[in-house]
Amino acid sequence: MSNFVAVKTGNIKNRKYHTIQDYIRKRIQTGKYPVGSYLPSENEICGQFGTTRTTVRKALDELLKEGFIEKEQGKGSKVLERRKSLGLLTVKGFSGSIDYKVKTVVTKGPKITEWNPVIAFSLTEEEKKSNCVYFQRVRYINDRPVVLENNWYASNELQLIDSDAFIEGSFFKTLSQNHFIEVMGAEQELRSIPASKEVAKNLGIQEGSPILHISVRFRTSKPGLNLYGDLYCNTTDYPIRNSYFL
Amino acid sequence: MSNFVAVKTGNIKNRKYHTIQDYIRKRIQTGKYPVGSYLPSENEICGQFGTTRTTVRKALDELLKEGFIEKEQGKGSKVLERRKSLGLLTVKGFSGSIDYKVKTVVTKGPKITEWNPVIAFSLTEEEKKSNCVYFQRVRYINDRPVVLENNWYASNELQLIDSDAFIEGSFFKTLSQNHFIEVMGAEQELRSIPASKEVAKNLGIQEGSPILHISVRFRTSKPGLNLYGDLYCNTTDYPIRNSYFL
DNA sequence: AAAAACAACTTGTATGTACAAGTTATAATT
DNA sequence: AATTATAACTTGTACATACAAGTTGTTTTT
């Protein structure tokens, strides 16, 4: 580490602060810097990389922007549970509150298939050339099914991952820890629709009940890889929440 | 400007970069730096404020974070239409696309009233002590009503603004330009519900149809001022959209 | 007139220094 | 032992300098 030299080739990936950012992010993703722990101090990181504090601070500010850490003057940089800091729509009962019993059941395990025309976003040309991986999940709160979720992604950008290999049952956590892939953005479309027969059956409600339908495309840190989702939510007892702060 | 001196009193509002940030933001809000135009260069701003580029860049980076500008190497900092850059839920037809005819009609003009218990978020103690301003709007796309919207805010934090005084019919634009108040965050809750008699009447749909109900609390740049909203959306033809990027 | 080369200008990255402001640990006092 | 004062440590702000990399305008060449 102490022999680190920035290569000035015009490729920003070789920029010093980027390399430091990537190094720290990877250690967070792999649990070397666990959630809740404090990173080494800025001066310590300076020593490790043989660079100035300005450069280290730039790397840390980028990690702050990505939602990996929060900083406090005099105290240090603390690793965050990243998902919580994104402006994603989440089910109220899935907030980590200790009052609810939550679980996710994979009802259709990942398999290679063709793209489903129900996907609300237009595919890239590269995606169209590829088959996709598809899987389905149902999320429960207090043993009640509240979300039926279909997921797709291009199989030529990311291999099929068996749901048995999902870390703590979480697909996103698996991407982060095993593949170093992060969600970097999303587009979402919301509609209120009557529950179809299939949705009603999976969510244990009456056909025709109002259901929140969310179509989503997640942009990831891996170029070319988008994750598509189609969610059907029963919001009777648990609304969908979203928050963001500048 | 050239005699500017930072006051080191521990109050970050007196920090140099903050003052520069505030100055530029105000000029954006008042149209002195119109949307689409380029700010003075970093070196020019250095000259204006008698400070270093590091400090100016810090101010610009904060404006970037707030969504007021975008920066491009070699070109400059361009003023953005801010609303577009926030992760807010918006109606698809309100995206500024030239294909739709949009309008907003104030169906109940702003008046002082008591807080409505339908508000989904708990009020602060200060808010509870105050009356509130309430108004209602209906948004149309191609002459079809698509959103019925109720709004409230504490009247002791912000005076009643007559809807005739809304700039271009927009409450938020009025806050920004006349009061220098910006939305800095939001919490939203989404439910799918059957349309009540009132909602159905306002949206011209059948009672009991699935409706997207959005409760929202906007956090603003003015301490103590929150804006509460209750929206009922007919998503049949125009879904609600949301996107964000890190 | 059009294309290429060059200069001027703009933002991006990195170095280094210094002091401010906050947190935590240690030492001194009661 | 508990409280207070001090020191050590941490992040925040600002100054200054230098070079890189991109955009735009001007000049030179074809």
GROMACS .gro file of N, CA and C (backbone and C1' of nucleotides) in nm, chain A residues 15-17 51-55 58 72-75, chain C residues 12-24:
model
  130
   15ARG      N    1  -0.756   0.708  -1.068
   15ARG     CA    2  -0.733   0.822  -0.981
   15ARG      C    3  -0.713   0.773  -0.838
   16LYS      N    4  -0.624   0.839  -0.766
   16LYS     CA    5  -0.594   0.793  -0.631
   16LYS      C    6  -0.715   0.782  -0.542
   17TYR      N    7  -0.794   0.888  -0.543
   17TYR     CA    8  -0.906   0.884  -0.449
   17TYR      C    9  -1.002   0.772  -0.484
   51THR      N   10  -0.057   0.915   0.103
   51THR     CA   11  -0.112   1.029   0.030
   51THR      C   12  -0.160   1.134   0.129
   52THR      N   13  -0.211   1.246   0.077
   52THR     CA   14  -0.252   1.354   0.165
   52THR      C   15  -0.397   1.337   0.211
   53ARG      N   16  -0.427   1.413   0.313
   53ARG     CA   17  -0.561   1.405   0.369
   53ARG      C   18  -0.667   1.454   0.272
   54THR      N   19  -0.634   1.550   0.188
   54THR     CA   20  -0.731   1.597   0.090
   54THR      C   21  -0.781   1.482   0.003
   55THR      N   22  -0.686   1.398  -0.040
   55THR     CA   23  -0.721   1.287  -0.127
   55THR      C   24  -0.805   1.184  -0.051
   58LYS      N   25  -1.155   1.313  -0.006
   58LYS     CA   26  -1.233   1.301  -0.130
   58LYS      C   27  -1.290   1.160  -0.142
   72GLU      N   28  -1.878   1.204   1.155
   72GLU     CA   29  -1.905   1.295   1.264
   72GLU      C   30  -1.774   1.357   1.312
   73GLN      N   31  -1.775   1.491   1.319
   73GLN     CA   32  -1.655   1.562   1.359
   73GLN      C   33  -1.606   1.520   1.497
   74GLY      N   34  -1.478   1.488   1.505
   74GLY     CA   35  -1.418   1.448   1.631
   74GLY      C   36  -1.429   1.301   1.660
   75LYS      N   37  -1.514   1.232   1.584
   75LYS     CA   38  -1.546   1.093   1.618
   75LYS      C   39  -1.493   0.995   1.513
  504DG       P   40  -1.563   1.959  -1.212
  504DG     O5'   41  -1.421   1.889  -1.230
  504DG     C5'   42  -1.406   1.782  -1.322
  504DG     C4'   43  -1.281   1.702  -1.290
  504DG     C3'   44  -1.271   1.652  -1.145
  504DG     O3'   45  -1.224   1.517  -1.149
  504DG     C1'   46  -1.080   1.782  -1.198
  505DT       P   47  -1.204   1.439  -1.009
  505DT     O5'   48  -1.048   1.455  -0.980
  505DT     C5'   49  -0.957   1.400  -1.073
  505DT     C4'   50  -0.816   1.417  -1.021
  505DT     C3'   51  -0.793   1.369  -0.878
  505DT     O3'   52  -0.685   1.278  -0.878
  505DT     C1'   53  -0.705   1.587  -0.907
  506DA       P   54  -0.649   1.193  -0.746
  506DA     O5'   55  -0.534   1.280  -0.676
  506DA     C5'   56  -0.413   1.297  -0.745
  506DA     C4'   57  -0.327   1.397  -0.672
  506DA     C3'   58  -0.320   1.379  -0.519
  506DA     O3'   59  -0.192   1.325  -0.486
  506DA     C1'   60  -0.335   1.609  -0.583
  507DT       P   61  -0.152   1.301  -0.331
  507DT     O5'   62  -0.065   1.432  -0.298
  507DT     C5'   63   0.044   1.466  -0.382
  507DT     C4'   64   0.099   1.600  -0.341
  507DT     C3'   65   0.122   1.612  -0.190
  507DT     O3'   66   0.261   1.608  -0.161
  507DT     C1'   67   0.014   1.806  -0.281
  508DG       P   68   0.306   1.580  -0.009
  508DG     O5'   69   0.284   1.721   0.063
  508DG     C5'   70   0.355   1.835   0.017
  508DG     C4'   71   0.306   1.959   0.088
  508DG     C3'   72   0.293   1.943   0.240
  508DG     O3'   73   0.395   2.017   0.305
  508DG     C1'   74   0.110   2.064   0.144
  509DT       P   75   0.406   2.012   0.465
  509DT     O5'   76   0.320   2.137   0.513
  509DT     C5'   77   0.342   2.265   0.453
  509DT     C4'   78   0.245   2.365   0.511
  509DT     C3'   79   0.230   2.354   0.663
  509DT     O3'   80   0.272   2.474   0.724
  509DT     C1'   81   0.017   2.368   0.555
  510DA       P   82   0.283   2.478   0.887
  510DA     O5'   83   0.142   2.538   0.931
  510DA     C5'   84   0.096   2.658   0.870
  510DA     C4'   85  -0.046   2.685   0.915
  510DA     C3'   86  -0.070   2.657   1.064
  510DA     O3'   87  -0.106   2.778   1.130
  510DA     C1'   88  -0.243   2.564   0.930
  511DC       P   89  -0.111   2.784   1.291
  511DC     O5'   90  -0.268   2.791   1.322
  511DC     C5'   91  -0.349   2.885   1.252
  511DC     C4'   92  -0.494   2.840   1.253
  511DC     C3'   93  -0.549   2.811   1.394
  511DC     O3'   94  -0.665   2.891   1.414
  511DC     C1'   95  -0.605   2.638   1.242
  512DA       P   96  -0.750   2.882   1.548
  512DA     O5'   97  -0.881   2.801   1.502
  512DA     C5'   98  -0.953   2.846   1.388
  512DA     C4'   99  -1.081   2.768   1.375
  512DA     C3'  100  -1.159   2.749   1.505
  512DA     O3'  101  -1.298   2.754   1.473
  512DA     C1'  102  -1.099   2.538   1.421
  513DA       P  103  -1.407   2.768   1.588
  513DA     O5'  104  -1.455   2.618   1.606
  513DA     C5'  105  -1.520   2.553   1.497
  513DA     C4'  106  -1.548   2.409   1.532
  513DA     C3'  107  -1.607   2.388   1.672
  513DA     O3'  108  -1.710   2.292   1.662
  513DA     C1'  109  -1.419   2.252   1.645
  514DG       P  110  -1.824   2.285   1.774
  514DG     O5'  111  -1.820   2.132   1.821
  514DG     C5'  112  -1.853   2.030   1.728
  514DG     C4'  113  -1.774   1.905   1.757
  514DG     C3'  114  -1.799   1.842   1.894
  514DG     O3'  115  -1.885   1.729   1.878
  514DG     C1'  116  -1.568   1.835   1.828
  515DT       P  117  -1.922   1.644   2.011
  515DT     O5'  118  -1.806   1.536   2.022
  515DT     C5'  119  -1.783   1.447   1.915
  515DT     C4'  120  -1.676   1.345   1.952
  515DT     C3'  121  -1.703   1.270   2.082
  515DT     O3'  122  -1.679   1.131   2.059
  515DT     C1'  123  -1.489   1.370   2.088
  516DT       P  124  -1.718   1.022   2.172
  516DT     O5'  125  -1.576   0.991   2.238
  516DT     C5'  126  -1.470   0.947   2.154
  516DT     C4'  127  -1.341   0.939   2.231
  516DT     C3'  128  -1.351   0.865   2.366
  516DT     O3'  129  -1.246   0.770   2.371
  516DT     C1'  130  -1.243   1.073   2.393
   0.00000   0.00000   0.00000
